Tab-separated table of C-alpha atoms in Angstrom:
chain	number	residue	atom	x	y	z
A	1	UNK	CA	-37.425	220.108	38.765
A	2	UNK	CA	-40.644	220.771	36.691
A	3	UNK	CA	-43.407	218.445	35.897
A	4	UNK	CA	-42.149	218.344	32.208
A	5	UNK	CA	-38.960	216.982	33.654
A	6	UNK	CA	-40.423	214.092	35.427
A	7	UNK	CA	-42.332	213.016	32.606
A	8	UNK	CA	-39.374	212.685	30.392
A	9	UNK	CA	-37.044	210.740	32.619
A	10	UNK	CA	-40.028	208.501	33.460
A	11	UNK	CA	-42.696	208.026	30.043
A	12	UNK	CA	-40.043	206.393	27.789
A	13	UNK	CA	-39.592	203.849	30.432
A	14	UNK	CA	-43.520	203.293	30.564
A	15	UNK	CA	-43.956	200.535	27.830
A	16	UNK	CA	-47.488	200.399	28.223
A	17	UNK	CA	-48.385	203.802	28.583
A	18	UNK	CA	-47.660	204.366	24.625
A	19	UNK	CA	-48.748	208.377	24.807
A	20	UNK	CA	-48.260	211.614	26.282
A	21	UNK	CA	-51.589	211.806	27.434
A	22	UNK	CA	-51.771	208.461	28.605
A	23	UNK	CA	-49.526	208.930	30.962
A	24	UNK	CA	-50.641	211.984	31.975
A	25	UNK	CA	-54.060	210.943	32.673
A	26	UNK	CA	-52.232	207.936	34.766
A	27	UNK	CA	-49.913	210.070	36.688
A	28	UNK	CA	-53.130	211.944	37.996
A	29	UNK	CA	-55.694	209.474	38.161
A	30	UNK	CA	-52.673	207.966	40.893
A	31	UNK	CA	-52.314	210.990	42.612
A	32	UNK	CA	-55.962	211.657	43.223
A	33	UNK	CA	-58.033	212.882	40.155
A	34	UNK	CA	-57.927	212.364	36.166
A	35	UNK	CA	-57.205	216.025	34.817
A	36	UNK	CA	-59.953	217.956	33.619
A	37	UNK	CA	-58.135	219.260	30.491
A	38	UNK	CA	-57.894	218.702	26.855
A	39	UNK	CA	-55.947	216.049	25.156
A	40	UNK	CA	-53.982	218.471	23.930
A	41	UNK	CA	-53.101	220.164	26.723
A	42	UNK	CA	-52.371	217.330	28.709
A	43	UNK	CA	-49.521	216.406	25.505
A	44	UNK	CA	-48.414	219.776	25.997
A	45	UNK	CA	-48.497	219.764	29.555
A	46	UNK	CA	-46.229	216.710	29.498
A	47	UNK	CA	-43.645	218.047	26.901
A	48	UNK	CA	-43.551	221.588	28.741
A	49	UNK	CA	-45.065	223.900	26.577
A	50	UNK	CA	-48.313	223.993	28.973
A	51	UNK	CA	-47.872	224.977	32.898
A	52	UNK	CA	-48.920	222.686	35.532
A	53	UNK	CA	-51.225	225.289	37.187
A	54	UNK	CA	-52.375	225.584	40.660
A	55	UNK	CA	-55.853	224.943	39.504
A	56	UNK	CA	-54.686	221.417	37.756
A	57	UNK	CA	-52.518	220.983	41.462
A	58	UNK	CA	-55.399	221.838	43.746
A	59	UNK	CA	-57.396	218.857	43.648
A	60	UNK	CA	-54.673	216.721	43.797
A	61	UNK	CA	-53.721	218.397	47.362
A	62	UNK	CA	-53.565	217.344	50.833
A	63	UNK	CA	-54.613	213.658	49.617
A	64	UNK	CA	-53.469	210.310	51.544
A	65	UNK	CA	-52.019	209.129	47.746
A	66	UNK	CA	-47.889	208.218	48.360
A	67	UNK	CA	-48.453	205.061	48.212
A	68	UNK	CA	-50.754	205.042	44.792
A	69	UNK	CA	-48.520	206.914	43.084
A	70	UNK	CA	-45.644	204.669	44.285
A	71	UNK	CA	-47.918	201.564	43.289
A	72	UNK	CA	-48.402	203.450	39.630
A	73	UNK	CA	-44.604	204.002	39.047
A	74	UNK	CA	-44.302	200.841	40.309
A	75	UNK	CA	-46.358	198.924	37.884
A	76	UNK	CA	-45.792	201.434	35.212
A	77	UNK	CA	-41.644	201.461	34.635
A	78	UNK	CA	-40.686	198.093	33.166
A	79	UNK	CA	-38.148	196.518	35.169
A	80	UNK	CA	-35.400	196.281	32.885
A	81	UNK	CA	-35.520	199.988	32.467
A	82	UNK	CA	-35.175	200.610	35.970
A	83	UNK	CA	-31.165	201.879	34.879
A	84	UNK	CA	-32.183	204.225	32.685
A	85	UNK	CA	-34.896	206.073	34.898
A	86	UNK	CA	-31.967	206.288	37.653
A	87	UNK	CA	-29.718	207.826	34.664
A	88	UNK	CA	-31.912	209.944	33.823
A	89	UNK	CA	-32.466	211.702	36.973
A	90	UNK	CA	-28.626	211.891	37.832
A	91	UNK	CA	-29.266	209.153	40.627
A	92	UNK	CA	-25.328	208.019	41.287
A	93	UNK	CA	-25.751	204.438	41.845
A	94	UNK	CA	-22.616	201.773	41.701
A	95	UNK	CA	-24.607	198.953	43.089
A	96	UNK	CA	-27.570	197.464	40.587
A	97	UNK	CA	-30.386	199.742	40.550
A	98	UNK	CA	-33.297	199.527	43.288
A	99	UNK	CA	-36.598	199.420	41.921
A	100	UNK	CA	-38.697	200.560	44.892
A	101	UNK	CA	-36.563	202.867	46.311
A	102	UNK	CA	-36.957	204.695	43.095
A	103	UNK	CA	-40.717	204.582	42.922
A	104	UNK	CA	-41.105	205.967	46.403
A	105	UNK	CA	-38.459	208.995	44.779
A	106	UNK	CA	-40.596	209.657	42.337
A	107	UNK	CA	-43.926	209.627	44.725
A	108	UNK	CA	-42.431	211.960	46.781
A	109	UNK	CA	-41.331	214.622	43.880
A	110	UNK	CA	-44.795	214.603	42.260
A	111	UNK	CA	-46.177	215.588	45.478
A	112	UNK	CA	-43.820	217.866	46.030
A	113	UNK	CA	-44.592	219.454	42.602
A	114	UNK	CA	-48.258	219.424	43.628
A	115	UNK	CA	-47.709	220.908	46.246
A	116	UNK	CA	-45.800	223.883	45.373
A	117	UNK	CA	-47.273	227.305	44.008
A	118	UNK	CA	-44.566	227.347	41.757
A	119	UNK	CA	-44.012	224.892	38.437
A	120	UNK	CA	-40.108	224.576	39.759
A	121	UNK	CA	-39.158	222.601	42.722
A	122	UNK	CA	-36.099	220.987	44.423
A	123	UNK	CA	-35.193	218.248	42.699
A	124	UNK	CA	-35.205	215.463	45.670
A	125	UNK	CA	-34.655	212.352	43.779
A	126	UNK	CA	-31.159	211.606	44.312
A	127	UNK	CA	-31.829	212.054	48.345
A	128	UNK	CA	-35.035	210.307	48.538
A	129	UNK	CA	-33.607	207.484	46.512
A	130	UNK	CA	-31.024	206.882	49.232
A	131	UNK	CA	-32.957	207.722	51.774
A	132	UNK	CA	-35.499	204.705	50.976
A	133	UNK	CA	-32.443	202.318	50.350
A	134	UNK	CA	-30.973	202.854	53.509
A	135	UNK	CA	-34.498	202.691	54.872
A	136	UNK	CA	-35.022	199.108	53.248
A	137	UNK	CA	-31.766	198.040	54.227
A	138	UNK	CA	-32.287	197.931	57.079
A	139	UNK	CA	-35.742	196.520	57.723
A	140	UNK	CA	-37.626	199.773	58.158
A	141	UNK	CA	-40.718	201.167	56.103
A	142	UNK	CA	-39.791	203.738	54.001
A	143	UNK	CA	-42.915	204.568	53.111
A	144	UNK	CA	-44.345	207.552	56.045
A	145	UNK	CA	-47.634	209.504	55.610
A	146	UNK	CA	-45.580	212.647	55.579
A	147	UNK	CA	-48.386	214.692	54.231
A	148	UNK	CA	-51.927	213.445	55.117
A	149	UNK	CA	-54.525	215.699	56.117
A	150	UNK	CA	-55.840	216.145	60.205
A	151	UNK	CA	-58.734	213.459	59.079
A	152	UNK	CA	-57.643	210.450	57.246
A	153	UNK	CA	-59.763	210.667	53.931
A	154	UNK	CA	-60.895	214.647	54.790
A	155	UNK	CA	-60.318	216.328	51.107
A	156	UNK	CA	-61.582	219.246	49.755
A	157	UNK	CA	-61.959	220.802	46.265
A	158	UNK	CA	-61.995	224.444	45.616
A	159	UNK	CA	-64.679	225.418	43.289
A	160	UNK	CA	-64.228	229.298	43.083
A	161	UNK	CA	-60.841	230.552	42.037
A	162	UNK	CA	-58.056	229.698	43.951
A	163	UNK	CA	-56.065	232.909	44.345
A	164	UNK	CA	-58.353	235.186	43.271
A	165	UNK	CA	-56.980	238.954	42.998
A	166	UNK	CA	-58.976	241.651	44.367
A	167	UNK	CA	-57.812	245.508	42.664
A	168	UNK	CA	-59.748	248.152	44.724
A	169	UNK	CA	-58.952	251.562	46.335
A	170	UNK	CA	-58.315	252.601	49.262
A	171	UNK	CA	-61.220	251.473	52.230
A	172	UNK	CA	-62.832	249.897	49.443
A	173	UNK	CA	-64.293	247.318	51.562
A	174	UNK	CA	-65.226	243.884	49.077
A	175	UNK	CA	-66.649	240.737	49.867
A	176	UNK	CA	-64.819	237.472	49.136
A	177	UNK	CA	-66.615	234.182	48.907
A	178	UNK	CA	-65.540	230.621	48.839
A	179	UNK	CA	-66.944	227.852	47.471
A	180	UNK	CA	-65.906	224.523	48.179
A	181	UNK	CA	-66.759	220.785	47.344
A	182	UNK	CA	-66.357	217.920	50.155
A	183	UNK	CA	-64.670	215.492	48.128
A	184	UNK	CA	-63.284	212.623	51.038
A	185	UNK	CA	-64.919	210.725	53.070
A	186	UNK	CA	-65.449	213.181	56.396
A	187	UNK	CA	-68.154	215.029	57.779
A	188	UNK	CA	-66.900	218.415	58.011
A	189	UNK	CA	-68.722	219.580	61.443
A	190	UNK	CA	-67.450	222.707	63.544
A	191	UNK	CA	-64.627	223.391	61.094
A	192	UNK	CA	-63.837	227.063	60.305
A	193	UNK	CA	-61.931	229.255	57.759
A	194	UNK	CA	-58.831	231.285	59.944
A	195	UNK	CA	-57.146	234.415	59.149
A	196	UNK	CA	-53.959	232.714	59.507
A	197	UNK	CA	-51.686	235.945	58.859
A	198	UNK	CA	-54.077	238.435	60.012
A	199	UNK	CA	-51.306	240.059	62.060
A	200	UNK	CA	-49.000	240.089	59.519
A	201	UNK	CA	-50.714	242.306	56.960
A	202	UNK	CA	-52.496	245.526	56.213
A	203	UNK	CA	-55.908	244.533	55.045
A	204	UNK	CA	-58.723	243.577	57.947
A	205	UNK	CA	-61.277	241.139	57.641
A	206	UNK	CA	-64.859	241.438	59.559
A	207	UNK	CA	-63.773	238.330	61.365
A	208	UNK	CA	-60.763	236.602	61.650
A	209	UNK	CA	-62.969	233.242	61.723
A	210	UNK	CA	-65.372	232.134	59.242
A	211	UNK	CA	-67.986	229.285	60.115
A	212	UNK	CA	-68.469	226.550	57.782
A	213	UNK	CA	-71.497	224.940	57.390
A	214	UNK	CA	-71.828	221.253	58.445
A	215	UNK	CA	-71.150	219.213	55.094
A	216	UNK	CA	-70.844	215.958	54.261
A	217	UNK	CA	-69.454	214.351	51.857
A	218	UNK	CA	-70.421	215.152	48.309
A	219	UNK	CA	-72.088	218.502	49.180
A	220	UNK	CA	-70.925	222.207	48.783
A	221	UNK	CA	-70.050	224.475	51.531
A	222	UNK	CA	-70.125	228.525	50.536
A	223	UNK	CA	-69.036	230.759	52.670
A	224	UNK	CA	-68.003	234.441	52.499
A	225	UNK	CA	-66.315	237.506	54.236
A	226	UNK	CA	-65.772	241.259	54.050
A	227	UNK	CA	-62.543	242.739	53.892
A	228	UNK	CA	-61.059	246.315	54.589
A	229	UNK	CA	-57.845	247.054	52.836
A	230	UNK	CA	-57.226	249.997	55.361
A	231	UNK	CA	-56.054	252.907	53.349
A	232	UNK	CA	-52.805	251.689	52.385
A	233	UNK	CA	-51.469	251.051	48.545
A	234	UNK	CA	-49.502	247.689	48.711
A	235	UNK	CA	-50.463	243.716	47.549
A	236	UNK	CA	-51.298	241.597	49.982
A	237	UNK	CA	-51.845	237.997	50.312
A	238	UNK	CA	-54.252	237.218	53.086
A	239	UNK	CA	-53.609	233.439	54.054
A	240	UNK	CA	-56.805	231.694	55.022
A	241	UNK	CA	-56.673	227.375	56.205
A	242	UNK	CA	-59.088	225.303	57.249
A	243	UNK	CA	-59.378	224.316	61.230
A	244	UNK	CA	-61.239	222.227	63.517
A	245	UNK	CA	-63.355	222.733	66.434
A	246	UNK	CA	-60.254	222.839	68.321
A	247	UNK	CA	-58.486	225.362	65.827
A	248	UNK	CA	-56.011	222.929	64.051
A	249	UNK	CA	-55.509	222.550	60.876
A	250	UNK	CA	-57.369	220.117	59.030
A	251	UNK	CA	-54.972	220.232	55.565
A	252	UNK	CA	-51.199	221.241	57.274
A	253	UNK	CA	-49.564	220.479	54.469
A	254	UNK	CA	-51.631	221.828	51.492
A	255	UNK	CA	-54.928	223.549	51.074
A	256	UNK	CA	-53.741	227.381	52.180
A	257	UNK	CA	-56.069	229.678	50.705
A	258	UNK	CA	-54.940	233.010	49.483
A	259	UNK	CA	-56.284	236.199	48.992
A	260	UNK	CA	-54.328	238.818	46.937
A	261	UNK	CA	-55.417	242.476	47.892
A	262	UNK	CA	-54.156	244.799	45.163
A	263	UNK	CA	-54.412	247.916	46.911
A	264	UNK	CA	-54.026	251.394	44.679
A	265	UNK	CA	-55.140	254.971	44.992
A	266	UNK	CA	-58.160	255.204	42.647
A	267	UNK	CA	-59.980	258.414	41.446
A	268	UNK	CA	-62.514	259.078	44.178
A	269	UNK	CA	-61.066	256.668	46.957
């Protein structure tokens, strides 16, 4: 399932959102932020011929926003298209179609889409579909907050590149920094970058913790670290997250930020 493919079984069924863009900038502005692209690109993007990148995904991450996008499907789909939506996604259904059980479907496959690296994901629809039915059937809420951050509200925007790509030689020590924008509504206070795979892989960092500044909401936290790539030719992706005080993780279900280390022999490593 790709982003293009939810679009199509969903925008002709969206009488009031008349364009491609339009429902792009809908789509996004329910799951946490209004894209920062062209109109053109956002047509494209909804048609296929432009990827959903991890850039466009990233601030859209590790947000508390199932139940807006299920409120903008919701409101969105007429109901007497409901049918065709299900149809279009290959939902078997012999009994008359449920709207809501749909909507929280679709909620759940956008975030799964934002939350993968990759443009292609399972497609979930038919199981999430029944899964809410049976849910509503029989009295429960179908609705969970599967994928909120540590904090309720705690979100976090990554102003430097996302997965940048380092090419050096060998013990070509470089320095990585991070920039980041506190976009909820916590205080972050004692929190701390992790190494989470530091055992895993060649390349060495200074420290396996970084400190974080104390920043509230609204403000920019940079931080930075040295890293060794230890005299060995292979790519790497270091795995940094975000932790507490008490060394959880503040965004378990999004916000993993990687480090590729392209390590070659160079001419005078």
């Amino acid at each position: 399932m790709k982003l293009q493919n939810l679009c199509a079984g969903v925008r002709p069924s969206c009488p009031n959102l008349k364009s491609r863009e339009a429902f792009i900038d809908g789509l996004f502005e329910a799951a946490g932020q209004k894209p920062h692209i062209s109109v053109s690109y956002k047509r494209n993007l909804c048609n296929g011929n432009k990827p959903f990148t991890i850039d466009q995904k990233q601030p859209l991450r590790s947000r508390d926003n199932l139940q807006s996008l299920i409120t903008f499907f919701m409101t969105e789909i007429a109901d007497t298209l409901i049918g065709k939506v299900i149809a279009a996604f290959g939902i078997p259904e012999k009994d008359p179609p449920k709207k809501k059980p749909l909507c929280i479907a679709l909620a759940h496959q956008m975030r799964l889409l934002i939350e993968s690296d990759t443009e292609d994901v399972s497609d979930i629809m038919t199981v999430e579909y029944q899964k809410a039915k049976n849910e509503m059937a029989t009295g429960s809420d179908p609705v969970q907050p599967t994928m909120q951050p540590l904090y309720p509200g705690d979100s976090i925007y990554m102003k430097s590149a996302w997965r940048p790509v380092y090419s050096v030689g060998l013990d070509q020590v470089f320095e990585h920094t991070w920039v980041f924008d506190n976009v909820g509504t916590q205080t972050w206070s004692g929190r701390r970058l992790f190494f989470s795979n530091h055992d895993e892989v060649r390349p060495r960092a200074e420290t396996n913790y970084v400190d974080i500044p104390d920043t509230p909401p609204n403000h920019t936290a940079t931080v930075s670290v040295h890293i060794d790539p230890r005299s060995f030719e292979k790519r790497s992706e270091c795995l940094w997250i975000m932790v507490d005080d008490q060394g959880r993780n503040c965004f378990p279900h999004g916000s993993q930020f990687t480090i590729i280390v392209d390590v070659t022999f160079q001419t005078g490593s």
